[in-house]
XYZ file of C-alpha atoms in Angstrom:
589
model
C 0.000 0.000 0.000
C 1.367 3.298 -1.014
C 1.243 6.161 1.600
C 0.779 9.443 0.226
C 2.095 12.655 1.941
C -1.290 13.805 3.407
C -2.024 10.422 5.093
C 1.616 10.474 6.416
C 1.219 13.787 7.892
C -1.781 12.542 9.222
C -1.204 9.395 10.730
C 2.399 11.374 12.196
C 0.089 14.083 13.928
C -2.196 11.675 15.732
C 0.457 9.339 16.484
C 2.091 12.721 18.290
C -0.759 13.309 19.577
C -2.131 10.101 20.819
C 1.800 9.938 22.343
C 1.604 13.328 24.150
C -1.602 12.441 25.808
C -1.079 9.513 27.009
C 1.926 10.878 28.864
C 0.167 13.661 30.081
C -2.832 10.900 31.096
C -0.510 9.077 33.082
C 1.755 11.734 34.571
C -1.414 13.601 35.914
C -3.449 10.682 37.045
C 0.097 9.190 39.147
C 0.275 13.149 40.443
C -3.249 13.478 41.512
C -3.766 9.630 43.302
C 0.018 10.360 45.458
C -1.726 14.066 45.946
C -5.168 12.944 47.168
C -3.899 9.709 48.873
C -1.345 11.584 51.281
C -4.267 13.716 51.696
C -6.354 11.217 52.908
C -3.232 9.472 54.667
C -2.613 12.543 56.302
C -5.912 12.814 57.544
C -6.294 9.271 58.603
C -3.122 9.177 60.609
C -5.144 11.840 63.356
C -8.001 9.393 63.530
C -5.550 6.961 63.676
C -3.982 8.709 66.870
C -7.704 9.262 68.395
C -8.471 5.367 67.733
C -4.894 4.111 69.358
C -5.817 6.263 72.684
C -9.582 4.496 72.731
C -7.654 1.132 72.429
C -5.009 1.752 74.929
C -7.220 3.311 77.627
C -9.720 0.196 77.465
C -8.787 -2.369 79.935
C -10.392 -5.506 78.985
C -8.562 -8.480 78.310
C -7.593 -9.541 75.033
C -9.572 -12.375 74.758
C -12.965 -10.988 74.994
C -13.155 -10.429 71.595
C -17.157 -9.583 71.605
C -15.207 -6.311 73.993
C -13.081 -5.745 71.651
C -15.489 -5.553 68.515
C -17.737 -3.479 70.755
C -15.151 -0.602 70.861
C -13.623 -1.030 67.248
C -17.689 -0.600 66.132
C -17.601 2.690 68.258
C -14.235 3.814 67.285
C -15.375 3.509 63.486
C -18.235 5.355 63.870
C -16.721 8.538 65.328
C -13.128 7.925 62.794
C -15.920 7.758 59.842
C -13.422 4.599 58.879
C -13.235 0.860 58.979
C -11.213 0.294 62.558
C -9.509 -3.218 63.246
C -8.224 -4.210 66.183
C -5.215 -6.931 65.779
C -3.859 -8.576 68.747
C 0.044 -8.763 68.673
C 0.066 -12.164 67.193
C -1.861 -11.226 64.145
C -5.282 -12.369 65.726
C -8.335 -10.005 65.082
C -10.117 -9.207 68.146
C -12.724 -6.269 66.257
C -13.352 -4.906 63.094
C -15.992 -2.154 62.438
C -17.288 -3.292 59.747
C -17.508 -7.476 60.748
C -19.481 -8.988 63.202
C -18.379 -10.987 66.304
C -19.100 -14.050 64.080
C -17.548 -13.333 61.198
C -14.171 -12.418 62.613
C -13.346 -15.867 63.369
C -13.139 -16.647 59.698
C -10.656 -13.636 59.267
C -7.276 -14.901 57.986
C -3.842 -14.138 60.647
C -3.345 -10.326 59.799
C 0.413 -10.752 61.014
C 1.928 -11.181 57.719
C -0.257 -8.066 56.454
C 2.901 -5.132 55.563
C 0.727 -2.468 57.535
C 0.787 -4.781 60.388
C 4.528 -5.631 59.970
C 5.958 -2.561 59.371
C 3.502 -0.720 62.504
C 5.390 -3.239 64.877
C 8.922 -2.832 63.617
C 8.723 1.043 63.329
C 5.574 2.186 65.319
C 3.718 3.341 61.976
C 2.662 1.058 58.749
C 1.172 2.351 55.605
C -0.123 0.870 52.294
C -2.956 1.109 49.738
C -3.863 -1.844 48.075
C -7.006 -3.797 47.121
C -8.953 -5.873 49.521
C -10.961 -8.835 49.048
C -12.905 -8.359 52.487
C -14.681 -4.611 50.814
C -14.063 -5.767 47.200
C -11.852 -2.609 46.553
C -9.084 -0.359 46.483
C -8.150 0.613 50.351
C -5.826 2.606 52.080
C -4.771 1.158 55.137
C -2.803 2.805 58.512
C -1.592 0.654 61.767
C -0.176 1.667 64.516
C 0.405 -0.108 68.053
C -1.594 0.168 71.161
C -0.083 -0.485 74.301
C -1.404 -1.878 77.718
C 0.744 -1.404 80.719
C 3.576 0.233 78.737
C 4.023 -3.037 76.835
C 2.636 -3.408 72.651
C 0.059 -5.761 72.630
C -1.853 -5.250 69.365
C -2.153 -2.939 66.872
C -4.741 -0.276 65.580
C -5.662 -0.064 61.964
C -7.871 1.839 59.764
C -8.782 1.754 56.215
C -10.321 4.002 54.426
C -11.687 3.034 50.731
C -10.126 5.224 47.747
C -13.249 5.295 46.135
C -13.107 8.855 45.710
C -9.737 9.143 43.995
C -10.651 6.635 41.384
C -13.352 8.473 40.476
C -11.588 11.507 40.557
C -8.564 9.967 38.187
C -11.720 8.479 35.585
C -13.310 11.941 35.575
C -9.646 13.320 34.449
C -9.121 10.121 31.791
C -12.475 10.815 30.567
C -11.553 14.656 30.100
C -8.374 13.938 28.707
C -10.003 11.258 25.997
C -12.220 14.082 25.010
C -9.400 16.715 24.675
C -7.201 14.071 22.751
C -10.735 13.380 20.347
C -10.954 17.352 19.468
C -6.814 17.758 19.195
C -7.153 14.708 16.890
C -10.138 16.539 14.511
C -8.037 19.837 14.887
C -4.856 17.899 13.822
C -6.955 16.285 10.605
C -7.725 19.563 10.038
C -4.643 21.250 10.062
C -2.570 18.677 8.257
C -5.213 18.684 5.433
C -5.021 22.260 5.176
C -1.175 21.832 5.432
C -0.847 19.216 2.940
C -3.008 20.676 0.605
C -0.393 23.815 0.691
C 2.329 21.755 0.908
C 1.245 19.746 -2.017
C 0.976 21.702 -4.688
C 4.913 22.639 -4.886
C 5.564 18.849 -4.243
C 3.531 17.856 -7.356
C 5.229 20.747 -9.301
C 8.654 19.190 -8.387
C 7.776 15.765 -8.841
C 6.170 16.156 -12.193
C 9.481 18.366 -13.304
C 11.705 15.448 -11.949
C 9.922 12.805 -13.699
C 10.316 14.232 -17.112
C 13.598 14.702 -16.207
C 14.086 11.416 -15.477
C 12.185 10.584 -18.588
C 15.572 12.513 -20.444
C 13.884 16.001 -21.231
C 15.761 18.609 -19.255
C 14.196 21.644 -20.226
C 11.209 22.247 -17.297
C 12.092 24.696 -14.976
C 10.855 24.889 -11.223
C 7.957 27.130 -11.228
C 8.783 27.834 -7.389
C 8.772 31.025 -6.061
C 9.608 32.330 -2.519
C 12.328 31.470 0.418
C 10.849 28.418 1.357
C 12.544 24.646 1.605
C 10.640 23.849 -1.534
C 11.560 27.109 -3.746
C 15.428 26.213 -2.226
C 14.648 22.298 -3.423
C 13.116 23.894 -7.059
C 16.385 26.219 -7.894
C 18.497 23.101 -6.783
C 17.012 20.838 -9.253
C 17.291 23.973 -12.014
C 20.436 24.039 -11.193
C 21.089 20.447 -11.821
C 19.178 20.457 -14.716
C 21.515 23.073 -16.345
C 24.571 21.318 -15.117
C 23.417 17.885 -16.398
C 22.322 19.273 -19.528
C 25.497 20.670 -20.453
C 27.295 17.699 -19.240
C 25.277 15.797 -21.447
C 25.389 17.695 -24.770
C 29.683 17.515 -23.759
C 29.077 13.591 -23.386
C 27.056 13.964 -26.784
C 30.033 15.561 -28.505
C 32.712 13.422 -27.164
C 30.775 10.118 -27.848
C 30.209 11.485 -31.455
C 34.005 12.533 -32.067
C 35.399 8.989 -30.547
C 32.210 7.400 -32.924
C 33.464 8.945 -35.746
C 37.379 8.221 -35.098
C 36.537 4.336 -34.068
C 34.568 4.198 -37.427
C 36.761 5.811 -39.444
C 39.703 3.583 -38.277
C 40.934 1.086 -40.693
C 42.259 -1.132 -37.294
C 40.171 -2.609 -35.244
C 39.656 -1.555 -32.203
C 38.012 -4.342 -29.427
C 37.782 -2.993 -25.260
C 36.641 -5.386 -23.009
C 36.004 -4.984 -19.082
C 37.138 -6.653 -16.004
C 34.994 -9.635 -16.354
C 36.124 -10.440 -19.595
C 32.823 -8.730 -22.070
C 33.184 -6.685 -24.982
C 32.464 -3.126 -23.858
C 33.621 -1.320 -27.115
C 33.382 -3.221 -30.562
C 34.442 -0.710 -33.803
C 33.013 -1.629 -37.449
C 36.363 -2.582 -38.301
C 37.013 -5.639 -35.849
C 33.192 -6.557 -36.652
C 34.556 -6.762 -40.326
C 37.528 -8.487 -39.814
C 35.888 -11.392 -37.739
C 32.980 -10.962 -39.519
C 30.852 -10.951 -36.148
C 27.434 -8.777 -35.928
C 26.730 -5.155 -34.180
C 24.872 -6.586 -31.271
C 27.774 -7.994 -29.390
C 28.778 -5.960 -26.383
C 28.429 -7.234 -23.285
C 29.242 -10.827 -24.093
C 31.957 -12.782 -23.628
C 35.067 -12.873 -25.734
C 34.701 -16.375 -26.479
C 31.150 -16.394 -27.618
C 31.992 -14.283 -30.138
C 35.482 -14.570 -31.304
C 36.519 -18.599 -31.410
C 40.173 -17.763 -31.952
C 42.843 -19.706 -29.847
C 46.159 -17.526 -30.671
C 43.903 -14.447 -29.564
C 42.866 -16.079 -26.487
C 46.480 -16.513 -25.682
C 47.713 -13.055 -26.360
C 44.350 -11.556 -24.524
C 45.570 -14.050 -21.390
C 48.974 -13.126 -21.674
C 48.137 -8.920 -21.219
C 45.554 -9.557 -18.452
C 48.360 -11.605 -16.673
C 51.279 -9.060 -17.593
C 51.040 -5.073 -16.720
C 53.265 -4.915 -19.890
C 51.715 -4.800 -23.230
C 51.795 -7.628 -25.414
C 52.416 -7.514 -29.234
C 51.487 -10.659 -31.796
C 50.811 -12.000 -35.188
C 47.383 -13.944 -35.709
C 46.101 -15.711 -39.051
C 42.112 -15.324 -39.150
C 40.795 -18.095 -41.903
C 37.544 -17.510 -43.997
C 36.353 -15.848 -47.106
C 39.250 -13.504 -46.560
C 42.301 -15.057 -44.588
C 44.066 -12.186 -43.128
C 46.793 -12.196 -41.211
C 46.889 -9.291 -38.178
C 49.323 -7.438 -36.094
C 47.496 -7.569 -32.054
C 48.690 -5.234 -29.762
C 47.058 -6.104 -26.322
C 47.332 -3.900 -22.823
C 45.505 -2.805 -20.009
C 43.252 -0.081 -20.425
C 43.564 1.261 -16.977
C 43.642 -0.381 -13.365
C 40.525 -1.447 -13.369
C 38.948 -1.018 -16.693
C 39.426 -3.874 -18.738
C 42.137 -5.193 -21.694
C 42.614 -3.176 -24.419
C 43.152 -4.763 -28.029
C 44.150 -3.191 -31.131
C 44.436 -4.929 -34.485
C 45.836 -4.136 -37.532
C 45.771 -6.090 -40.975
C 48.975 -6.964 -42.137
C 48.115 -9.006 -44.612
C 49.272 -6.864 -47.910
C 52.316 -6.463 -46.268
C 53.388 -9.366 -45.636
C 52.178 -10.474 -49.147
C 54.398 -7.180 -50.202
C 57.577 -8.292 -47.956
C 57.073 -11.852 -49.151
C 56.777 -11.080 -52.781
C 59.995 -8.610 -52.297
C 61.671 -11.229 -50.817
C 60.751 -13.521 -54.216
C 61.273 -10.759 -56.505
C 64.940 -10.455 -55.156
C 65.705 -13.903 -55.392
C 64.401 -14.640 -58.774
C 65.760 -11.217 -59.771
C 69.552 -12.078 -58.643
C 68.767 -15.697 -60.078
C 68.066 -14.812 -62.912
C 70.759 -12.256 -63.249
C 73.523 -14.354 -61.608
C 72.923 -16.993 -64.998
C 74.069 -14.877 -68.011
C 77.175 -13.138 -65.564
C 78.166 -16.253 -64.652
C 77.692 -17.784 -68.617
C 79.309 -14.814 -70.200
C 82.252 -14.559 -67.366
C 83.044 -18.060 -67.831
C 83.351 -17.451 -71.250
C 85.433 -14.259 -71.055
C 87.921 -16.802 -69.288
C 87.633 -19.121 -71.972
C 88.684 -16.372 -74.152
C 91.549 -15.422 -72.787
C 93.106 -18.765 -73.201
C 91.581 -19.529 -76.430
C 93.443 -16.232 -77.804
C 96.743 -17.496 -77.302
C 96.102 -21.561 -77.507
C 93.011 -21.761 -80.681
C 92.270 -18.190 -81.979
C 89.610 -20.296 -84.375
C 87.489 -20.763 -81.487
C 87.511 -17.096 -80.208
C 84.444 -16.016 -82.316
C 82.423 -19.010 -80.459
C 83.041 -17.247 -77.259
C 82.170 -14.200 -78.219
C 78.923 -15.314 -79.637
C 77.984 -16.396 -76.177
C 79.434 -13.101 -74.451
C 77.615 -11.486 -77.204
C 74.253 -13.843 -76.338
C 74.189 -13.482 -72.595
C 74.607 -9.588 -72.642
C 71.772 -9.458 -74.881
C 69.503 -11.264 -72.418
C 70.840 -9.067 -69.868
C 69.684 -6.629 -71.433
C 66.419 -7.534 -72.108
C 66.316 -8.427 -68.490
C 67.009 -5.077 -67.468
C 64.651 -3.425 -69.696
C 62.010 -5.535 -68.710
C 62.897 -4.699 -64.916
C 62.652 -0.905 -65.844
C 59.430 -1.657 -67.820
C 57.486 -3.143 -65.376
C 58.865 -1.011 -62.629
C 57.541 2.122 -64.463
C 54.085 0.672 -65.204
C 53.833 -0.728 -61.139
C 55.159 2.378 -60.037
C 52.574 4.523 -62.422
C 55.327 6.427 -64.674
C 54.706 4.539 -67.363
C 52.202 7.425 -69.165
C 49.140 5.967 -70.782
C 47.898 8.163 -73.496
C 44.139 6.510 -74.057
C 42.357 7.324 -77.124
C 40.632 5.584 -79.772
C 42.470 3.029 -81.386
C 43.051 1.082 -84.482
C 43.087 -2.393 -83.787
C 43.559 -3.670 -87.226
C 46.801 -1.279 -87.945
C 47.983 -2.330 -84.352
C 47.920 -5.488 -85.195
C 48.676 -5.949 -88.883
C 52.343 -3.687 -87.586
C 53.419 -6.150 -85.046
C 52.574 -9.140 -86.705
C 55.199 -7.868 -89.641
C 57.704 -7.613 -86.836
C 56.963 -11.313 -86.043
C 56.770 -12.507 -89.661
C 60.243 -13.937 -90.431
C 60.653 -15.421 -87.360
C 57.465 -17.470 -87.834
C 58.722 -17.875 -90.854
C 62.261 -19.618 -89.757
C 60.124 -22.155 -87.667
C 56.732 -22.543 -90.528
C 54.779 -20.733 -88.024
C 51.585 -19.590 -89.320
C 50.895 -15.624 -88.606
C 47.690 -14.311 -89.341
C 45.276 -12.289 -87.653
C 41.132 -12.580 -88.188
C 39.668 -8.944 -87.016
C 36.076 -8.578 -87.731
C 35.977 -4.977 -90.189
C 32.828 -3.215 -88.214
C 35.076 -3.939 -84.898
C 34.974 -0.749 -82.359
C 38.118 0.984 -81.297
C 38.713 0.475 -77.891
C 40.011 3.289 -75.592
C 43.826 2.496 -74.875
C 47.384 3.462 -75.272
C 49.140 2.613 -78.227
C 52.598 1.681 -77.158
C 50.756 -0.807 -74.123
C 48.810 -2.469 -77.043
C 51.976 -3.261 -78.918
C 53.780 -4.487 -76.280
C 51.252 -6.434 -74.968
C 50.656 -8.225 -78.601
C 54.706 -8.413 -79.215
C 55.004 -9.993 -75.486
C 52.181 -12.725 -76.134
C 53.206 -13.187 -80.615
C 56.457 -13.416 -79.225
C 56.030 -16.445 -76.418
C 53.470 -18.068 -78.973
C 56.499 -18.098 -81.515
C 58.986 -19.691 -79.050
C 57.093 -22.376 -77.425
C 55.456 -23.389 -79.973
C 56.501 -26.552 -82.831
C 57.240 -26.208 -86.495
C 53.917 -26.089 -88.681
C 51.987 -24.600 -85.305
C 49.152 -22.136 -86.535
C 49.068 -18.287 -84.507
C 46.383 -16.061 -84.856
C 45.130 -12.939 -83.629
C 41.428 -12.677 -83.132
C 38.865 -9.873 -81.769
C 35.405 -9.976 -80.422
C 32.806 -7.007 -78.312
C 32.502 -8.177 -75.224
C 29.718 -5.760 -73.611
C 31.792 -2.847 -72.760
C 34.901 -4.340 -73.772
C 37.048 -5.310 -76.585
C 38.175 -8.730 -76.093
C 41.562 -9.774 -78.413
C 43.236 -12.831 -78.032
C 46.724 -14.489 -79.370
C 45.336 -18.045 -79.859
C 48.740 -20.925 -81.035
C 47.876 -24.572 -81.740
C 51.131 -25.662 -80.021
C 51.760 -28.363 -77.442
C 49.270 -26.474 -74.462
C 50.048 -26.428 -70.922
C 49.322 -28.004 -68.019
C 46.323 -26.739 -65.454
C 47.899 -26.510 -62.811
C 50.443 -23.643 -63.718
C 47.667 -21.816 -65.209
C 47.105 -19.622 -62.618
C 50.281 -18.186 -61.959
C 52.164 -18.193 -65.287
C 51.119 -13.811 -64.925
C 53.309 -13.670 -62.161
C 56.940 -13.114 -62.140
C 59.702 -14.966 -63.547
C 57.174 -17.966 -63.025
C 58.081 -20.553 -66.057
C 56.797 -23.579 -66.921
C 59.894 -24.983 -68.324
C 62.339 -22.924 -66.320
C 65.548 -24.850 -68.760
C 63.507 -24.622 -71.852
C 62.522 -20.473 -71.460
C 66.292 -19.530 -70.483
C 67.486 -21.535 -73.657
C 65.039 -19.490 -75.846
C 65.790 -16.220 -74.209
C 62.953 -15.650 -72.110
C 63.396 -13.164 -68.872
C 60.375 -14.857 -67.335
C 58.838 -11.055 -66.794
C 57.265 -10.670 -70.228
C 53.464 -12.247 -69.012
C 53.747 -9.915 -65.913
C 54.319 -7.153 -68.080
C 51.442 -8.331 -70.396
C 48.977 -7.851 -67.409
C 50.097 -4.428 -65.135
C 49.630 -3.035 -69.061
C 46.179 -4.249 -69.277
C 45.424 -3.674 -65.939
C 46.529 -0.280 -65.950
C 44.606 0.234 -69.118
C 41.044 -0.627 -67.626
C 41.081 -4.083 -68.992
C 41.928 -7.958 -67.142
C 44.150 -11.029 -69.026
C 42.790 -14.453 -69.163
C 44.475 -18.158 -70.154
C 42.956 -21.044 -71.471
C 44.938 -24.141 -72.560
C 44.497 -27.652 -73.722
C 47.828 -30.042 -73.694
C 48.119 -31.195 -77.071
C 45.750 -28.735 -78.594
C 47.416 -24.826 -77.866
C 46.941 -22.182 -75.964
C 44.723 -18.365 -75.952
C 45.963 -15.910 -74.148
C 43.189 -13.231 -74.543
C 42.808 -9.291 -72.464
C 39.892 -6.826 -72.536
C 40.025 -3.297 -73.318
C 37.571 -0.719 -72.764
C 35.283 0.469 -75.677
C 35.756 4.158 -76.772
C 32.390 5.508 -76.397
C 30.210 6.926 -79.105
């Protein structure tokens, strides 16, 4: 059950009140009975005195109790109070208000306090309820003496009728005062609350939409009071928490915007081991969804190497730094660097995709060794053959010219070497210039096929070209075509037998002009197929060097298409030849 503030202030009154007068109730009614009773015990201690002197002046002996009766009967009428007469051993010889009869079923009085304490001091006092009168009494002894020697004692009781009903007239006055203070006090705190409650509802509804998020009521409070104090307080707030807010607001946005716009990925996660900060790039590189934070690594990322290095920083204060390989569509390989955000804030992991350079440092590390391979052959052919020279100048000068035709041989394939180095550096590198326009295909092609034509020749190659006449020009540089046509008429030449058949053919592919160097040579194998483009890859590595080839001529063939708009493509059948074929973009009419 909810109390509101009205019944509070209710129920808090009465309970005040009811408090207060029930103190006051029993404070005045204890003050008044000790008031009236030593009144009454003041008064009963001179009848007392009168009654003693009757008893001590009478002379009869103590066992004529019907005597004794006689003069407690008299003595009670002029004290105006019950009078009993106890002989020293606590028998009863006369009580006022008993007959002769009836006083030898009295109980021993000697244990009675009154009776007690009147022997041991010479005066005993006590109110208390009897069972002889059915009620409250108040009782006074003293001892009576015969010959100078205690022989019984005097008492009288007087009832306390009178202060009883004088303390249940006050209870009754004080119920009736605590009724009308209770009415009053409903009064008041309605009137109170009703005051009271109006700020208090102004507040409250201002704090709920507050807490609701909207910040902008203001305390329509006026005046000096607790509640005007409480409404320019929670302005006050207001303002402060607003501001804090829209500075919250503006940091979250700026580290949103940096965390999204990072190309690492970025992963916090807190003490208990839950993702607390996710950014779209570690999402993307583990390919996990948005809704992850607050779960546990492991639910999210199964990834043993990354479990280790995230153990490793939580058990180190010193950062940690690894290489992981993450499988899937896209294997990537990723630089971790794992540390402790703070004492008690979590791990920290950054990530970073290494994989292109790697692939870069790895195909470097190729490129060098092919590179210095493939150089270190014709130095070492044409030095050993310098040597031979020199000997063969002195011993068989006949033989001299065979020497230098090999010199001669293996500087020339340097030399192609080189430029084919410089050529394909220039085009990877982008200072190769492209000039793309509209282009000729049929001139393009009929003028390096005549620079082909005797060599074909030499081996009964077959040269001949079949370009459709309504063929669009494509858009694309003139020298790149050339080369690109020598580079593949030129391999076609070489690796294929005597009586082989090469022709150039052209097709619209959509968008694209599609030419390709078809040979009906001996084919090649599938599985070389996909990386004969790359370079100094050769199928016949003995074979190429003995015909001259630098092994970079296909690589050259497609960073020229590429960097023309176009792609290269291989098909080959053993036994049946070989079409290398590229694409270049259509001029547009």
């Amino acid at each position: 059950m909810k109390f509101g503030i009205r019944l509070k202030l209710f129920l808090l009154s009465s309970a005040l009140i009811a408090v207060s007068f029930i103190a006051a109730g029993v404070y005045l009614s204890s003050t008044l009975d000790r008031f009236l009773t030593e009144r009454i015990r003041g008064d009963l201690l001179v009848r007392l005195g009168f009654v003693e002197h009757v008893a001590s002046e009478f002379s009869a002996s103590l066992a004529d109790t019907e005597a004794w009766d006689v003069v407690a009967d008299d003595a009670g009428r002029l004290a105006k109070a019950r009078v009993t007469i106890i002989r020293r051993d606590g028998t009863v010889l006369g009580d006022s208000k008993l007959s002769v009869q009836q006083l030898g079923q009295m109980e021993n009085h000697a244990a009675r306090p009154e009776i007690a304490e009147a022997l041991a001091t010479g005066l005993g006092g006590i109110s208390r309820y009897s069972t002889t009168v059915k009620g409250r009494m108040l009782y006074a002894a003293i001892p009576f003496r015969q010959a100078l020697e205690i022989v019984g004692v005097v008492r009288l009781a007087v009832p306390l009728a009178e202060i009883d009903h004088a303390i249940a007239t006050l209870r009754r006055l004080f119920l009736a005062a605590s009724l009308f203070a209770l009415i009053l006090a409903v009064v008041l705190s309605g009137v109170a609350t009703q005051l009271a409650s109006r700020s208090v509802l102004a507040l409250t509804a201002a704090a709920k939409t507050m807490a609701e998020g909207d910040l902008s009521p203001r305390m329509p409070i006026a005046g000096h009071d607790e509640f005007a104090e409480l409404g320019r307080a929670l302005d006050h707030l207001a303002q402060s928490l607003s501001q804090s807010l829209a500075d919250l607001r503006s940091e979250r946005d700026l580290l949103g915007g940096i965390m999204t716009g990072m190309r690492e990925g970025v992963l916090l996660l807190d003490v208990q081991g839950r993702l607390a900060l996710v950014n779209p790039a570690f999402r993307e590189m583990f390919l996990v969804h948005a809704d992850v934070v607050g779960r546990p690594l492991l639910e999210v990322v199964r990834h043993a190497e990354l479990k280790a290095l995230l153990d490793q920083a939580v058990q180190s204060q010193a950062a940690v730094t690894g290489e992981i390989e993450v499988a899937g569509l896209k294997p990537r390989r990723l630089l971790v660097h794992a540390s402790k955000a703070g004492a008690d804030n979590g791990t920290l992991l950054v990530l970073v995709d290494v994989t292109d350079v790697r692939r870069l440092e790895s195909l470097r590390r190729d490129f060098v060794a092919n590179a210095s391979h493939e150089l270190r052959t014709p130095v070492a052919s044409a030095r050993s053959a310098l040597e031979t020279l020199r000997n063969a100048m002195r011993s068989d000068p006949g033989a001299a010219g065979d020497f230098l035709d090999i010199i001669d041989r293996n500087v020339d394939r340097l030399h192609h070497l080189i430029e084919d180095l410089l050529d394909l550096s220039r085009i990877e590198s982008r200072e190769f210039q492209l000039d793309l326009e509209p282009l000729a295909l049929a001139t393009v092609t009929e003028a390096t096929l005549g620079i082909f034509r005797e060599k074909a020749m030499s081996k009964q190659i077959s040269l001949h070209h079949e370009l459709p006449m309504d063929l669009p020009a494509p858009r694309a540089d003139k020298r790149g075509v050339e080369q690109v046509l020598a580079n593949l008429i030129d391999n076609a030449i070489k690796y294929c037998p005597a009586h082989a058949d090469v022709s150039i053919r052209a097709a619209v592919d959509r968008s694209f002009i599609r030419l390709s160097v078809a040979d009906t040579g001996s084919g090649i194998e599938a599985e070389h197929l996909p990386r004969l483009f790359e370079r100094f890859y050769r199928v016949d590595p003995g074979r190429s060097r003995d015909l001259g080839g630098t092994g970079l001529g296909l690589s050259i063939v497609r960073h020229l298409v590429e960097a023309m708009g176009g792609t290269v493509h291989v098909e080959s059948t053993l036994g049946k030849g070989t079409t290398f074929s590229f694409t270049l973009p259509r001029f547009p009419s």
